[in-house]
Coordinates of N, CA, C and O in Angstrom, one line a residue:
X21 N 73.7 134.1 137.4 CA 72.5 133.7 137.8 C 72.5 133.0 139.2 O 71.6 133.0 140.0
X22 N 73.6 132.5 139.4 CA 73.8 131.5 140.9 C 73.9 132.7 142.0 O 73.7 132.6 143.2
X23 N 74.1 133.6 141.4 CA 74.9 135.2 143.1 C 72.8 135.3 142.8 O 72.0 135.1 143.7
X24 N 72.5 135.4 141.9 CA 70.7 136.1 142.3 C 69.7 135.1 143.2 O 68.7 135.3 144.0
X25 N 70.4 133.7 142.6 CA 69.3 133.2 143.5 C 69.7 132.3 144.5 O 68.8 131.5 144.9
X26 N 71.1 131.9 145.2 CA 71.6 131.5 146.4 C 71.3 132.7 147.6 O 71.9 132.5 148.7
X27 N 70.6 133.7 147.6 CA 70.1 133.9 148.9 C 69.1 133.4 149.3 O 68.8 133.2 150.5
X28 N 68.4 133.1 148.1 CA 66.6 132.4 148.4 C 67.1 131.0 149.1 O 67.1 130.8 150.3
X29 N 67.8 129.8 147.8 CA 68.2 128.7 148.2 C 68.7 129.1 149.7 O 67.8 128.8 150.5
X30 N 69.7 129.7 150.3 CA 70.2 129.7 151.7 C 68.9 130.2 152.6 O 68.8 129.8 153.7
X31 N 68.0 131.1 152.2 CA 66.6 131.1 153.1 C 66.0 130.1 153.6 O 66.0 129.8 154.8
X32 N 65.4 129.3 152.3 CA 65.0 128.3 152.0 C 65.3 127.3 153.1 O 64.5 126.9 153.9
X33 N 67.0 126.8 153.0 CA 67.3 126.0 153.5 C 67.4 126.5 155.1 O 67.6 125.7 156.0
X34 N 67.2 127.6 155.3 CA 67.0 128.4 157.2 C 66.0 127.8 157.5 O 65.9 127.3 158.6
X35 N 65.0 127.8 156.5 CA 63.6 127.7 157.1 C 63.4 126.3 157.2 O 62.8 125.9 158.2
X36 N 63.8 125.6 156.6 CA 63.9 124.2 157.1 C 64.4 123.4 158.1 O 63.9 122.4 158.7
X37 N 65.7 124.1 158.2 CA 66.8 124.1 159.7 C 65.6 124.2 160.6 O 64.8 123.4 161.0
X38 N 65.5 125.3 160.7 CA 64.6 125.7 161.9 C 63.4 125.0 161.8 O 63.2 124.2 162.8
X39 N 62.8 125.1 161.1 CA 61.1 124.0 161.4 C 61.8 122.2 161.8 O 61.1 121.4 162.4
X40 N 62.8 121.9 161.4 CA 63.2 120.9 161.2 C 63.1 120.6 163.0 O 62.3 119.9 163.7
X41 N 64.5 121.4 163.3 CA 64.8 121.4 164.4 C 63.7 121.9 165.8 O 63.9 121.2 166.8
X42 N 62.9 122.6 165.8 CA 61.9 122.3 166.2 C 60.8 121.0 166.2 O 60.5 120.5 167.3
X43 N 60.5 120.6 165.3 CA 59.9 119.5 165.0 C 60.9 118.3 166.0 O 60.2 117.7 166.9
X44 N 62.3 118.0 166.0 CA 63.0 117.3 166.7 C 62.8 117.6 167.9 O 62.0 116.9 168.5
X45 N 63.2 118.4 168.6 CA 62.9 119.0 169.7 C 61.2 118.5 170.1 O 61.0 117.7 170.9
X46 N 60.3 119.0 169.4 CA 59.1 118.2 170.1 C 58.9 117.0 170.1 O 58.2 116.5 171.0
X47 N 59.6 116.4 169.2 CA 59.4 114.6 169.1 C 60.4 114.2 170.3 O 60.0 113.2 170.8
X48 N 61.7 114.9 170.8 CA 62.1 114.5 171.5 C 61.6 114.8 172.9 O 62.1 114.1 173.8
X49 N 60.6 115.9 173.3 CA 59.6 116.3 174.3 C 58.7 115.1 174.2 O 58.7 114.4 175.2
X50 N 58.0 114.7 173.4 CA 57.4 113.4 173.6 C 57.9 112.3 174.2 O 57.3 111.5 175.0
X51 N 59.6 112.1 173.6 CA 59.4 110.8 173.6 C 59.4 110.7 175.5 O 58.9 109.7 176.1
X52 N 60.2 112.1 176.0 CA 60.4 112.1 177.4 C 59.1 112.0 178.6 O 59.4 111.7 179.7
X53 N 57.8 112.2 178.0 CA 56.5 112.8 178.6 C 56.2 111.5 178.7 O 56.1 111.0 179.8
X54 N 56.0 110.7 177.7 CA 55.3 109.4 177.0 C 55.9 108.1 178.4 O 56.9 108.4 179.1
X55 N 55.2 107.1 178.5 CA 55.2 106.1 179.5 C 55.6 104.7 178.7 O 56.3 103.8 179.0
X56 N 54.9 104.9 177.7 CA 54.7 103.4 177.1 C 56.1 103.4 175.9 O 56.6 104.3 175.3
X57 N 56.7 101.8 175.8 CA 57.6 101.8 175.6 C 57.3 101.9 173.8 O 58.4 101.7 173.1
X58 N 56.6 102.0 173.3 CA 56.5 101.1 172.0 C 56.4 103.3 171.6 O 57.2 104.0 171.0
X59 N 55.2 103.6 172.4 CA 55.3 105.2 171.4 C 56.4 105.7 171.9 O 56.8 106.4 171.0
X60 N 57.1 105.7 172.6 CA 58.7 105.8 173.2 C 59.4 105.9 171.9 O 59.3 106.9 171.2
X61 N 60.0 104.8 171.5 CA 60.3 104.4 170.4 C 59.6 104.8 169.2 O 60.4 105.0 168.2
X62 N 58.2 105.0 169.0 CA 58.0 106.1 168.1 C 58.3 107.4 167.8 O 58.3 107.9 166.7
X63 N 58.5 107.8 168.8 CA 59.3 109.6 169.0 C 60.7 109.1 168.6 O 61.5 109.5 167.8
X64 N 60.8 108.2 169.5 CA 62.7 108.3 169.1 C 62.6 108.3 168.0 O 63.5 109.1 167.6
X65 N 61.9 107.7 166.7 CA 62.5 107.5 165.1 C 61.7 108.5 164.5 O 62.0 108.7 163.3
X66 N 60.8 109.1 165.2 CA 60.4 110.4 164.3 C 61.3 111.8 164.8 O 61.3 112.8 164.1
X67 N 62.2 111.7 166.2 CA 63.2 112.7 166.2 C 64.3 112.0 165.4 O 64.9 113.0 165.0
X68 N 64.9 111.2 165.0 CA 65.6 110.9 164.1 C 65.4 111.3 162.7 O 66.3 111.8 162.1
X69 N 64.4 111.2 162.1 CA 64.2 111.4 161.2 C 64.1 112.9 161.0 O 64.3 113.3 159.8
X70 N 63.9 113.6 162.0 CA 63.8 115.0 161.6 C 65.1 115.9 161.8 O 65.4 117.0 161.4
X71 N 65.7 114.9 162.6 CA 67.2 115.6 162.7 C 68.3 115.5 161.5 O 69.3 116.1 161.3
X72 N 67.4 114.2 160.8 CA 68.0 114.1 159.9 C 68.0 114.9 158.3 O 68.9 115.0 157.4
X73 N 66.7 115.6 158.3 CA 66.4 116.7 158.1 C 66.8 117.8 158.1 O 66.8 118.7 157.3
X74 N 67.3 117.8 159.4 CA 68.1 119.3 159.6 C 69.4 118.7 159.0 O 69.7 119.2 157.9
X75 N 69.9 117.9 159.4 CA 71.5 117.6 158.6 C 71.2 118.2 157.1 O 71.5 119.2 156.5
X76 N 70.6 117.2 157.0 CA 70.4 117.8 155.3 C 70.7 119.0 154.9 O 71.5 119.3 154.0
X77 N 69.7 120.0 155.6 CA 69.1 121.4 155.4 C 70.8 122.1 155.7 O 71.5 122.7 154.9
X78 N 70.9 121.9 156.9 CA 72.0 122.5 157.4 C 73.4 121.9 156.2 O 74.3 122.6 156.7
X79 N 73.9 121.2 155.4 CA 74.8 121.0 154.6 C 74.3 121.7 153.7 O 75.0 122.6 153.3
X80 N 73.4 121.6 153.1 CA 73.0 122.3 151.7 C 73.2 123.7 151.8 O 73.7 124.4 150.8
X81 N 72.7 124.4 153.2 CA 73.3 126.0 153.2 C 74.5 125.7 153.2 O 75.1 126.2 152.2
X82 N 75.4 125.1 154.0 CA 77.0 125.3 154.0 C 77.7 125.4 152.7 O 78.7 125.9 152.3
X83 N 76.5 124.3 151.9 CA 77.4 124.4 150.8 C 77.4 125.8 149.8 O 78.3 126.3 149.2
X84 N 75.9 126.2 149.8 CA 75.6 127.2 149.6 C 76.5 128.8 150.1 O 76.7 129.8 149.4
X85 N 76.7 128.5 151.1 CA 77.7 129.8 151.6 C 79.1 130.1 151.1 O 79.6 131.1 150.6
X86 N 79.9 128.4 151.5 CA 81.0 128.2 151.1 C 81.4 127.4 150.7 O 81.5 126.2 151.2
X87 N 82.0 127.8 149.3 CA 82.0 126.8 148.1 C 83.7 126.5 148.3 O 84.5 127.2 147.7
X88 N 84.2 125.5 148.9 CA 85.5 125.2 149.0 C 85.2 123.2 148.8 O 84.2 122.5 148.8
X89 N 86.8 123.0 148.7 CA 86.7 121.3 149.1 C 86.5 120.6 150.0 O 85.9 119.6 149.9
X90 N 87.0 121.3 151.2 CA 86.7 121.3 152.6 C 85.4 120.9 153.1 O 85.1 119.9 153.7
X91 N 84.6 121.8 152.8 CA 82.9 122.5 152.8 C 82.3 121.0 152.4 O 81.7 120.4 153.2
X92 N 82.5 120.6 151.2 CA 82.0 119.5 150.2 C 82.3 118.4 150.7 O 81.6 117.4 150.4
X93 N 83.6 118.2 151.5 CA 83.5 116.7 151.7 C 83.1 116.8 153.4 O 82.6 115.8 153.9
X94 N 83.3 117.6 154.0 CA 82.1 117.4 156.0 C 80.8 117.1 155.1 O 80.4 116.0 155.0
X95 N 80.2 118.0 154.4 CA 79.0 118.4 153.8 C 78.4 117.0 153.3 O 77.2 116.6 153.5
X96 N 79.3 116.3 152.6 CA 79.1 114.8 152.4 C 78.7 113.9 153.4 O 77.8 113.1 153.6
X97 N 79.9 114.2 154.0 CA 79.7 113.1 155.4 C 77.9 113.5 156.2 O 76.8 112.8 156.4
X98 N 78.2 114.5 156.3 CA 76.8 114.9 157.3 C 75.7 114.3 156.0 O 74.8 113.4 156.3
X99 N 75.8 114.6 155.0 CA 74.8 114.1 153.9 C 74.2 112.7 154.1 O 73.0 112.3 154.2
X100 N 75.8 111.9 154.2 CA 75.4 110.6 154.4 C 75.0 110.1 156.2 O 74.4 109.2 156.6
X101 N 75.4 110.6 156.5 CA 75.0 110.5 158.0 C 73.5 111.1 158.2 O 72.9 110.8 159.2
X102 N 72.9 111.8 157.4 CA 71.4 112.0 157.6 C 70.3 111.0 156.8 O 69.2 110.7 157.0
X103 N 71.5 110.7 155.9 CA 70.3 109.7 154.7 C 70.1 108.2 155.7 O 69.2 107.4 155.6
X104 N 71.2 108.3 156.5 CA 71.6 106.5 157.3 C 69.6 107.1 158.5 O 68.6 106.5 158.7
X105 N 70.1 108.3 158.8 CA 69.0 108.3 160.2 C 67.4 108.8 159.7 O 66.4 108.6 160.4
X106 N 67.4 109.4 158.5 CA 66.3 109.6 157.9 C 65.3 108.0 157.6 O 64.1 107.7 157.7
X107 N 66.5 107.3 157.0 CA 66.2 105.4 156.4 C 65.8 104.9 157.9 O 64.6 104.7 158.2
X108 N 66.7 104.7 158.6 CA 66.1 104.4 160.0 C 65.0 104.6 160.9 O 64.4 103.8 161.6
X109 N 64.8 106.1 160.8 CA 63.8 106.7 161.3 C 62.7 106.2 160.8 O 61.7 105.8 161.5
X110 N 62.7 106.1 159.1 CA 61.4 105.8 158.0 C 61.1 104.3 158.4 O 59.9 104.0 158.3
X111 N 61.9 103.1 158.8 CA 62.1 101.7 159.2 C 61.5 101.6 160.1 O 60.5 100.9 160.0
X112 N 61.7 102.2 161.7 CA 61.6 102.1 162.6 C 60.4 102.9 163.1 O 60.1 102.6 164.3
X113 N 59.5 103.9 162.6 CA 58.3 104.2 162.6 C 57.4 103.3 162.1 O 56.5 103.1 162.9
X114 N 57.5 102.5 160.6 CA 56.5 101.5 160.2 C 57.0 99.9 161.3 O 56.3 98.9 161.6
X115 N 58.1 100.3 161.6 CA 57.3 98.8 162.5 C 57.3 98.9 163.9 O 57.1 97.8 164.4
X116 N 57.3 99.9 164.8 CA 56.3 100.0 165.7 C 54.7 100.6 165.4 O 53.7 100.4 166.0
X117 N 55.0 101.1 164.6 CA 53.4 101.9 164.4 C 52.3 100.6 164.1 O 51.1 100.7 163.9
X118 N 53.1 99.3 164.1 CA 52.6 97.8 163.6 C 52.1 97.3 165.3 O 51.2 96.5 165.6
X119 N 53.0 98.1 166.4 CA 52.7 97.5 167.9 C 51.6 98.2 168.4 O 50.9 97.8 169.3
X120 N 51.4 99.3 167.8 CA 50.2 100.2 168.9 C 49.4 99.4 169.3 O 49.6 99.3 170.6
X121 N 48.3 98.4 168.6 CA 47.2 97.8 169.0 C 47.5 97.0 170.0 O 46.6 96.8 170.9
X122 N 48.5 96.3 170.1 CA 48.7 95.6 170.9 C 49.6 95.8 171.9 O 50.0 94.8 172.6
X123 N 50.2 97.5 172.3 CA 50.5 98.3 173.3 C 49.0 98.9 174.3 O 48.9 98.8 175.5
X124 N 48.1 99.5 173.4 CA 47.0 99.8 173.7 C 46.4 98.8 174.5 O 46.6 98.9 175.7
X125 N 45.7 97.9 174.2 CA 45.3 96.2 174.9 C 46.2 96.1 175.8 O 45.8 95.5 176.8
X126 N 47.3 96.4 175.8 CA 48.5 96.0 177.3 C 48.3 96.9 178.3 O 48.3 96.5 179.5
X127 N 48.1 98.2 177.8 CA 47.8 99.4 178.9 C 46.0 99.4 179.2 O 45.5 100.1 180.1
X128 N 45.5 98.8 178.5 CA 44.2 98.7 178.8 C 44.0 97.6 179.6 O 43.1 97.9 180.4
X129 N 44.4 96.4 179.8 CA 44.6 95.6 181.0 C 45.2 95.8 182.0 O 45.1 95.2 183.0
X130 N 46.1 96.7 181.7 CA 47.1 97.3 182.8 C 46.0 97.7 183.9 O 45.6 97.0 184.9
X131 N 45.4 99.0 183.5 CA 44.2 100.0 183.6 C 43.5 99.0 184.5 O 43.4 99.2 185.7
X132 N 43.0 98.2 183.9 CA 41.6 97.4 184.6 C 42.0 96.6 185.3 O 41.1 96.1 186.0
X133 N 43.2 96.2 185.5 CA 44.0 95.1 186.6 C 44.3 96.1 188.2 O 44.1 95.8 189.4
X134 N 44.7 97.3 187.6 CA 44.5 98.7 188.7 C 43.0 99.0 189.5 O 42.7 99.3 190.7
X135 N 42.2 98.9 188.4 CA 40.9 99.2 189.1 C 41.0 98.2 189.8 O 41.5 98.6 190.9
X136 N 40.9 97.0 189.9 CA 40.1 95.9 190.6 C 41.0 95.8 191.6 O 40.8 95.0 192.5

């Protein structure tokens, strides 16, 4: 039963790599575009989090492909090394996403201190 359906699981886990990694890639296009320091720092923990994603994705195929001891314990490591930046990411988005209003109000006096 495991040879019929580890090619789906290893799709599966492609298509997540890839949407994952993408998604990183744009969050890290943001965070580069972006001026203000606080959504700065929002991009940085939402490309964290999605890279951490790909970690994920990308161990679960490996394990998937190649079933050795070797495989299982990198596969671990990366495991835990994505759960650390996924947690961080999830941390560090709820408390800036607490600064907007009062990044907004900073750049909007900014603004009006420019006009005048």
């Amino acid at each position: 039963m495991w040879n019929t359906i580890s090619p789906y699981l290893a799709s599966f886990a492609l298509a997540v790599m890839i949407i994952s990694l993408v998604l990183t890639l744009y969050q890290v296009a943001r965070y580069f575009r972006t001026n203000r320091d606080v959504r700065r720092a929002w991009y940085r923990a939402r490309g964290r989090m999605m890279f951490g994603i790909f970690l994920i994705a990308f161990s679960f195929n490996q394990i998937i492909q190649f079933t050795n001891l070797v495989t299982y314990l990198i596969c671990a490591v990366l495991i835990v090394f994505a759960a650390a930046n996924i947690s961080y990411g999830v941390r560090a988005m709820r408390y800036f996403e607490q600064h907007f209003a009062a990044e907004d109000r900073a750049w909007a006096e900014l603004e009006k201190e420019k006009k005048a």
